[in-house]
Every structure is written in structure tokens, then in C-alpha cells.
Coordinates of C-alpha atoms in Angstrom, one line a residue:
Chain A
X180 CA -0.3 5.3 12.4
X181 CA -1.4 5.1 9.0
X182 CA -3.7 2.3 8.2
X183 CA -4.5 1.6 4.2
X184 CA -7.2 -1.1 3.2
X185 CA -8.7 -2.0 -0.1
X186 CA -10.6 -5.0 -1.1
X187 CA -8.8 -8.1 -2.1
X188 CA -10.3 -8.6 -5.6
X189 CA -12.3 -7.1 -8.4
X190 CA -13.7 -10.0 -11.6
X191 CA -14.6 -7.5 -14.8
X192 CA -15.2 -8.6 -18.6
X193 CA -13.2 -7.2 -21.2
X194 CA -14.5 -3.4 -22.5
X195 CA -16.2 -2.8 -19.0
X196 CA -14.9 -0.4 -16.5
X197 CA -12.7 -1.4 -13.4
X198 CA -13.1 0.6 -10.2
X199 CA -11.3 -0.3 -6.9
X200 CA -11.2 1.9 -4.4
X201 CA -9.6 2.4 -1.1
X202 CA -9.5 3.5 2.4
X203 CA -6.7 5.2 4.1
X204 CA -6.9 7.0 8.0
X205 CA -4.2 9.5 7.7
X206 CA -6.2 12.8 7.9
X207 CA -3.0 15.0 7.7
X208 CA -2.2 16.6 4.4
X209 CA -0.5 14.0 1.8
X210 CA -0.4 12.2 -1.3
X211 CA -2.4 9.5 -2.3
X212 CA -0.7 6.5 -4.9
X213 CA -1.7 4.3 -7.4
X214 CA 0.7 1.6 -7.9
X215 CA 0.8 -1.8 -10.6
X216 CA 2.2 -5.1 -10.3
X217 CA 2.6 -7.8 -12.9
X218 CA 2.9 -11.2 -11.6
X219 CA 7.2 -11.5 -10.4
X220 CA 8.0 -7.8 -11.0
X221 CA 8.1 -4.6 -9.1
X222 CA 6.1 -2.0 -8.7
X223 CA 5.3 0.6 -11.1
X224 CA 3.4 4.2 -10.6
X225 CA 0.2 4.5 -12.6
X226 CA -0.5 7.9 -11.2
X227 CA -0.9 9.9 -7.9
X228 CA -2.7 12.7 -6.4
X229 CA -2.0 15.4 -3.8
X230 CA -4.9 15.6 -1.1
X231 CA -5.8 19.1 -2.4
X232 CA -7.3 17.9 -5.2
X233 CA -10.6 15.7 -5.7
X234 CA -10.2 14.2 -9.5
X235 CA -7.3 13.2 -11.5
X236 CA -7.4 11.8 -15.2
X237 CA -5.0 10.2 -17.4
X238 CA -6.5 8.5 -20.4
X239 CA -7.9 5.3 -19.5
X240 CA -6.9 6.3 -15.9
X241 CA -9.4 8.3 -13.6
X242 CA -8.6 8.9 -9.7
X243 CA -11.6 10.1 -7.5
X244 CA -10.6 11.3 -4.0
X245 CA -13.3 12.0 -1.5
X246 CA -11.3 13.4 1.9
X247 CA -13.9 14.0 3.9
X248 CA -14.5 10.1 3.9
X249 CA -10.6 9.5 3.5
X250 CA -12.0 7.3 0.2
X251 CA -9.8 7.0 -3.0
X252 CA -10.8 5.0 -6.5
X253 CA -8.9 4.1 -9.1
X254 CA -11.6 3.9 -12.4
X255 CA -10.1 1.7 -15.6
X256 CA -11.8 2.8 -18.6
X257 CA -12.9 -0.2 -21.2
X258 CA -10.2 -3.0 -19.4
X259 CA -8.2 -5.0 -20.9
X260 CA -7.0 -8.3 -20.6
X261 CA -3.5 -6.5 -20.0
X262 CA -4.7 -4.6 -17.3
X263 CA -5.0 -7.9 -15.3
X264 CA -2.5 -7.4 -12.4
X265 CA -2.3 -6.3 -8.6
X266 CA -3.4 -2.8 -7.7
X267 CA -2.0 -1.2 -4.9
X268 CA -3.1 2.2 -3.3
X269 CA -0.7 4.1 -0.9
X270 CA -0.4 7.3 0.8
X271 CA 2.4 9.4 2.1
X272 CA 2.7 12.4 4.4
X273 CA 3.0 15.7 2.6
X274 CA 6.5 16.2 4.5
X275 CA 9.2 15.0 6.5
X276 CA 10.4 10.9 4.9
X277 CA 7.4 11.1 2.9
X278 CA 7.6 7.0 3.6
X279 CA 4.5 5.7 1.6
X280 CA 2.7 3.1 3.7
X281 CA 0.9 0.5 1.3
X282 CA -2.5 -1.7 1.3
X283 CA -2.7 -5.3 0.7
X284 CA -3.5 -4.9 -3.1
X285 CA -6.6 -5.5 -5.3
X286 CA -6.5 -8.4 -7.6
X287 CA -8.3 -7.6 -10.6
X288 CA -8.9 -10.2 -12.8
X289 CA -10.1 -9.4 -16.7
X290 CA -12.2 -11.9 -18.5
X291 CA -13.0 -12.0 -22.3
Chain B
X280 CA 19.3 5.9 -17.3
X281 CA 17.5 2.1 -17.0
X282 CA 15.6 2.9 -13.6
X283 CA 16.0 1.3 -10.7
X284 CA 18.2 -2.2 -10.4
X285 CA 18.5 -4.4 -8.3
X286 CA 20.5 -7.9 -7.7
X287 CA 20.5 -10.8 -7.8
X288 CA 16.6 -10.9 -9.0
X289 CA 16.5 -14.6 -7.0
X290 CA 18.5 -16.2 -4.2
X291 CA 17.9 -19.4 -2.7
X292 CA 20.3 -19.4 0.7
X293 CA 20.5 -22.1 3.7
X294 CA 19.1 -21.0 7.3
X295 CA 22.2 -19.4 9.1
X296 CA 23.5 -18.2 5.6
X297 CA 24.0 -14.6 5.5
X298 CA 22.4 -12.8 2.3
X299 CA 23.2 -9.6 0.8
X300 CA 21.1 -7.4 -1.9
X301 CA 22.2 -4.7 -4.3
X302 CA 20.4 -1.4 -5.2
X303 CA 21.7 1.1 -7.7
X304 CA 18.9 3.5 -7.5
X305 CA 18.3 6.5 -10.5
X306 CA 21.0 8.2 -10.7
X307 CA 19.8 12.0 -9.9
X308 CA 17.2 10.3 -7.1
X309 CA 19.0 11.2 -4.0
X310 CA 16.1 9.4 -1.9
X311 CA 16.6 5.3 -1.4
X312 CA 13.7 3.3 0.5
X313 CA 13.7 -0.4 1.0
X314 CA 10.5 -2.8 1.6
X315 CA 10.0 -6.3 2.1
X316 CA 6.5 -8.0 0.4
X317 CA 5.6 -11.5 1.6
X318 CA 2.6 -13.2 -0.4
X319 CA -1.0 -11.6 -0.6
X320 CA 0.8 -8.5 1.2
X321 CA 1.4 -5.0 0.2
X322 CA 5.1 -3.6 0.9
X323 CA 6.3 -3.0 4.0
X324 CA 8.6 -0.5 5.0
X325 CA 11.9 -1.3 6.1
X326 CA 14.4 1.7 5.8
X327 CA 15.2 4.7 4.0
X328 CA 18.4 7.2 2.9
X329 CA 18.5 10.6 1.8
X330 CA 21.8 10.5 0.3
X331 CA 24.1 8.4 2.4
X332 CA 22.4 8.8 5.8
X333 CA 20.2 6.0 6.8
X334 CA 17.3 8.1 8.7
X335 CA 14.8 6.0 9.0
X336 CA 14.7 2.3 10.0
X337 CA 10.9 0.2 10.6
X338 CA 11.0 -2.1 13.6
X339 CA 10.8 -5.3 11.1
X340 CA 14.7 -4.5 10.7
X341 CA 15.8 -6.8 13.4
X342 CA 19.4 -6.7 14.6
X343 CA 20.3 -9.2 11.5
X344 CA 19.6 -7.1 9.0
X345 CA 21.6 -4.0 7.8
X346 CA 21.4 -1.3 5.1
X347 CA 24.4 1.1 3.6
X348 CA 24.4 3.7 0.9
X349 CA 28.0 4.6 1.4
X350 CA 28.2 7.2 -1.2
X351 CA 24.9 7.8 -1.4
X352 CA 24.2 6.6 -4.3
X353 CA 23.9 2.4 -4.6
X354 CA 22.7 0.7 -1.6
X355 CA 23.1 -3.1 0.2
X356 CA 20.8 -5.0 2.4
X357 CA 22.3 -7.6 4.7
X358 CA 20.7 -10.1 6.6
X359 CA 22.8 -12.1 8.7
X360 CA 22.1 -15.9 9.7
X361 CA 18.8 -15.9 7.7
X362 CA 15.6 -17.5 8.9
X363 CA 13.1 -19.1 7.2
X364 CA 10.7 -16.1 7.9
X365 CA 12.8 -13.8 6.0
X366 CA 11.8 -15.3 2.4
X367 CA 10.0 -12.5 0.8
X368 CA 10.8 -10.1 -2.2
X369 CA 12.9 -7.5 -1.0
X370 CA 12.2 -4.3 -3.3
X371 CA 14.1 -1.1 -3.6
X372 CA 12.8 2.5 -4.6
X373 CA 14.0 5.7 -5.3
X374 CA 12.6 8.7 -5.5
X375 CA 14.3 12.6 -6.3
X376 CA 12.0 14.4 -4.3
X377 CA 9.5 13.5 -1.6
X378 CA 5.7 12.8 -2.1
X379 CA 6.1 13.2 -6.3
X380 CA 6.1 9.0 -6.7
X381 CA 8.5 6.6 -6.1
X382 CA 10.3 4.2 -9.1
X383 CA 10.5 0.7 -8.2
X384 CA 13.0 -1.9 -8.6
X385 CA 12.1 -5.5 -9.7
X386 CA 12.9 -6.7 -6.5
X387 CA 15.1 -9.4 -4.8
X388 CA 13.3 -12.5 -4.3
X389 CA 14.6 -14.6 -1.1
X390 CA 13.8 -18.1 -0.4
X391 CA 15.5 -19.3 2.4
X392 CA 14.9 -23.2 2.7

């Protein structure tokens, strides 16, 4: 089955970059998630990417996929203290339920 | 269209108490998923609809819980004679087609004491 592990937390000071990557085992085509949650809400979609593609960038937002090594990052640009939240990566199969399994979530903590 | 909704946004029930959860997904989304997140966890994946049929269901749905989406479009979760191991949030998501990102509801939080 799919398996989907990132590291628990990530410290940064204000203005720095955030990276937090991820691992994931499903080696069948599919598509790759990066998901936000504020402390007592849902879950909301920063961006995503189809395995196909290797780089993915959304203003502050950048998404590095490296297959081979089934390794995904999510690169903040100049974090803010509002960026402070729970990251979550996911992946989903490219067909069928397209069910998206989920990791235990990075804590990223911004400090002035 | 306000996204996805879900209610009540708490519940505090007594073991044995049965519990049931409302999800009016997007409207146009004909794809309904539900997942249960206990603390320091990710989601987990409970069940899923495309339209009214249930077609998926994770072996964390015991026999006590149930999901409908009679007219494929809002959905309930039941769980009968709750536990204490059921407190968790309890989100919904909907999504219009496969694999293109799901929108999440602000979930169902359960305590049951």
C-alpha cells in the first residue's frame, strides 16, 4: 500500500525560506498534494503536481519532485509568520478512487 | 457556492450515544470522501461516493459506523454506540474530478467522554 512520511517539524525565522519535503512509495503514476492546516480548521490545497512533471511554481510556492527517489518538497519563499501551520503532503493514484493517502504533517513553526 | 460544509463543527456525546455528521459537499463535485484525523496524525481514509454510491469503505469503518449520500449530493456519517476511541475530527471532501485536488470541509470535531 501506499506509505507517505515527512518530518514532524521545521523552526525558520521570518524572511528565510521553508522547505519540507517528503517521501511517498507509490511508484505507479499519480499525483502528488500539498495541503495546509490552521490550528481547528480543515484542510486547504496549496497546490499539487502530476508525477510527469519535476517542478511546479506558484508565487511564494515552489514544488520539486524527484521520482526516481519518490522525494517531494514544498519550498516557502521569504515565510511568514502566517505561514505558521501544519503541512501535509499526499499522493493519489492517477486512476480508479483516486483516494489520496496522507502523511503525519510537518509543523512549521515561523519565528520573528 | 461557500465550499464544503459540514455540521455540527463540535459535538460532545456520552459512550453508547449514537452520533451523526452532515456534509453538503460543492455543489457540481459529484465525488464525496470522508476521513477521520486524531491528534499529531494526518487524515485517514474512511469512505468515499461517486454520486450516491458508496464504493469504497477503509477497514477503520467498523460495523458502528455508516455513511449515505442518498441523492448524491449531501452526505451523513453515523456512528452508533460511540466509544471513547472514536473522538477525532471527522472531515469531509469533495472533489469534481479525480486526482485534480480535493476541497475540504472544516471538519466535525467528536469528543466522546
Amino acid at each position: 500500500g501506499e506509505d507517505v512520511e515527512q518530518s514532524l517539524f521545521l523552526s525558520v525565522r521570518e524572511g528565510d525560506s521553508s522547505v519540507i519535503n517528503c517521501t511517498y512509495t507509490d511508484s505507479s503514476s499519480t499525483y502528488l498534494y500539498w495541503y495546509k492546516q490552521e490550528p481547528g480548521a480543515g484542510l486547504q490545497l496549496l497546490t499539487y503536481i502530476f508525477s510527469n512533471m519535476d517542478m511546479k511554481q506558484d508565487q511564494r510556492l515552489t514544488v520539486l519532485l524527484n521520482k526516481k527517489d519518490k522525494h517531494l518538497s514544498l519550498r516557502i519563499a521569504d515565510t511568514q509568520t502566517g505561514d505558521s501551520a501544519i503541512y501535509f503532503c499526499a499522493e493519489s493514484p492517477a486512476r480508479g478512487s483516486y483516494i489520496p493517502t496522507f502523511g503525519r504533517g510537518t509543523s512549521l513553526i515561523v519565528h520573528p | 457556492d461557500t465550499g464544503v460544509s459540514q455540521n455540527p463543527r463540535h459535538k460532545i456525546t456520552k459512550r453508547g450515544q449514537n452520533v451523526t455528521f452532515r456534509c453538503d459537499p460543492i455543489s457540481e463535485h459529484n465525488r464525496l470522501y470522508w476521513y477521520r484525523q486524531t491528534l499529531g496524525q494526518g487524515p485517514e481514509f474512511l469512505t468515499y461516493f461517486q454520486n450516491e454510491a458508496q464504493l469504497e469503505k477503509s477497514r477503520l469503518l467498523s460495523d458502528r459506523f455508516s455513511a449515505e449520500r442518498p441523492k448524491g449530493s449531501f452526505s451523513t456519517l453515523e456512528i452508533q454506540r460511540t466509544e471513547q476511541g472514536d473522538s477525532a475530527m471527522y472531515l469531509c471532501a469533495s472533489s469534481l474530478m479525480g486526482g485534480r485536488g480535493y476541497t475540504f470541509g472544516s471538519g466535525t470535531r467528536l469528543t466522546v467522554v
